[in-house]
CSV table of C-alpha atoms in Angstrom, one decimal:
chain,number,residue,atom,x,y,z
A,1,MET,CA,116.9,168.8,102.6
A,2,SER,CA,116.1,170.6,99.3
A,3,ALA,CA,112.9,172.6,98.8
A,4,ALA,CA,111.6,170.1,96.3
A,5,VAL,CA,112.0,167.2,98.7
A,6,GLU,CA,110.5,169.1,101.6
A,7,SER,CA,107.4,170.1,99.6
A,8,GLU,CA,107.1,166.5,98.3
A,9,SER,CA,107.2,165.1,101.8
A,10,ASP,CA,104.7,167.8,103.0
A,11,THR,CA,102.3,166.8,100.3
A,12,MET,CA,102.5,163.2,101.4
A,13,LEU,CA,101.4,164.2,104.9
A,14,SER,CA,98.8,166.8,104.0
A,15,CYS,CA,95.8,167.2,101.6
A,16,ALA,CA,96.9,168.2,98.1
A,17,SER,CA,93.9,170.6,97.8
A,18,CYS,CA,93.4,172.4,101.1
A,19,GLY,CA,96.7,171.5,102.9
A,20,ALA,CA,95.0,169.9,106.0
A,21,ALA,CA,97.5,167.8,107.9
A,22,GLU,CA,96.9,164.1,108.6
A,23,VAL,CA,96.0,163.8,112.3
A,24,ASP,CA,93.9,161.4,114.4
A,25,ASP,CA,90.5,162.8,113.3
A,26,ILE,CA,91.5,163.4,109.6
A,27,LYS,CA,92.6,160.4,107.6
A,28,LEU,CA,94.0,161.1,104.1
A,29,LYS,CA,93.0,159.0,101.2
A,30,GLU,CA,95.5,158.7,98.3
A,31,CYS,CA,94.6,159.3,94.7
A,32,ASN,CA,93.3,156.0,93.1
A,33,GLY,CA,95.0,156.7,89.8
A,34,CYS,CA,98.6,157.7,90.6
A,35,HIS,CA,98.9,157.0,94.4
A,36,LEU,CA,101.1,160.2,94.6
A,37,VAL,CA,98.8,162.7,96.3
A,38,LYS,CA,96.4,162.5,99.2
A,39,TYR,CA,93.1,164.1,99.9
A,40,CYS,CA,91.1,164.7,103.1
A,41,SER,CA,87.7,164.4,101.4
A,42,ASP,CA,86.0,163.7,98.1
A,43,GLU,CA,85.2,167.4,97.8
A,44,CYS,CA,88.9,168.3,98.0
A,45,GLN,CA,89.7,165.6,95.4
A,46,ARG,CA,87.1,167.1,93.0
A,47,ASP,CA,88.4,170.6,93.6
A,48,HIS,CA,92.0,169.6,92.9
A,49,LYS,CA,91.2,167.4,89.8
A,50,PRO,CA,91.8,170.1,87.1
A,51,GLN,CA,95.3,170.8,88.4
A,52,HIS,CA,96.2,167.2,89.0
A,53,LYS,CA,94.5,165.5,86.0
A,54,ARG,CA,97.5,165.6,83.6
A,55,ALA,CA,100.1,164.4,86.1
A,56,CYS,CA,97.8,161.7,87.4
A,57,LYS,CA,97.1,160.3,83.9
A,58,LYS,CA,100.9,160.3,83.1
A,59,ARG,CA,101.7,158.5,86.4
A,60,ALA,CA,98.8,156.0,86.0
A,61,ALA,CA,100.1,155.1,82.5
A,62,GLU,CA,103.6,154.6,84.0
A,63,LEU,CA,102.2,152.3,86.6
A,64,ARG,CA,100.2,150.3,84.1
A,65,ASP,CA,103.3,149.9,81.9
A,66,GLU,CA,105.3,148.7,84.8
A,67,ILE,CA,102.8,146.0,85.5
A,68,LEU,CA,102.2,145.1,81.9
A,69,PHE,CA,105.9,144.9,80.8
A,70,LYS,CA,107.3,143.4,84.0
A,71,GLN,CA,109.7,140.7,83.1
A,72,PRO,CA,109.2,137.4,84.8
A,73,GLU,CA,112.1,136.0,86.8
A,74,SER,CA,114.2,133.8,84.6
A,75,SER,CA,115.6,130.5,85.7
A,76,HIS,CA,119.3,129.6,85.6
A,77,PHE,CA,118.7,127.2,82.7
A,78,GLY,CA,117.8,130.1,80.4
A,79,ASP,CA,115.1,130.1,77.7
A,80,CYS,CA,114.3,127.6,75.1
A,81,PRO,CA,116.0,128.6,71.8
A,82,ILE,CA,113.0,127.5,69.7
A,83,CYS,CA,109.8,128.4,71.6
A,84,CYS,CA,111.5,131.1,73.9
A,85,LEU,CA,109.7,129.8,77.0
A,86,PRO,CA,111.8,129.9,80.2
A,87,LEU,CA,113.2,126.6,81.2
A,88,PRO,CA,112.0,125.7,84.8
A,89,ILE,CA,114.3,125.2,87.7
A,90,GLY,CA,112.5,122.1,89.2
A,91,LEU,CA,113.3,119.0,87.2
A,92,LYS,CA,110.4,117.1,88.8
A,93,LYS,CA,108.0,119.6,87.3
A,94,SER,CA,109.3,119.1,83.8
A,95,VAL,CA,107.2,118.4,80.7
A,96,LEU,CA,108.5,117.3,77.3
A,97,MET,CA,107.8,120.2,74.8
A,98,THR,CA,107.0,119.0,71.3
A,99,CYS,CA,108.4,122.2,69.7
A,100,CYS,CA,112.0,121.7,70.8
A,101,SER,CA,112.0,118.2,72.3
A,102,LYS,CA,113.3,119.6,75.6
A,103,TYR,CA,112.0,119.0,79.1
A,104,MET,CA,110.4,122.1,80.5
C-alpha cells in the first residue's frame, strides 16, 4: 500500500484534527460539507477548519455539481427530436405531446 493510501485510510478512522482513533467510546462525525474527513468533537472541527476550509469548499462544490448535472436515465426509445424530452418506456403511461405529435 502506498503512503498516500495509508494516510488517507488512517484519516478515515481517526480525527483529522487530533488523531484520536474511532473506538467504542469515541464516535467520529464526518464533515458536513465534503464528507471526506472525520472529527471526534465540535472543538476539533473548529480547530481544523482553517487548514480544511479550502479543500472542503472545493469538494462540496464538486458534490453539488454531481447532483445538479446528473443526467437522468434515458429510455431505449431515445429523446423527442423537437422538444428533447425523453420518450418513456411504458406505452400505457403515454401522453400525446402537442409539440411533436408523439406519444410520450
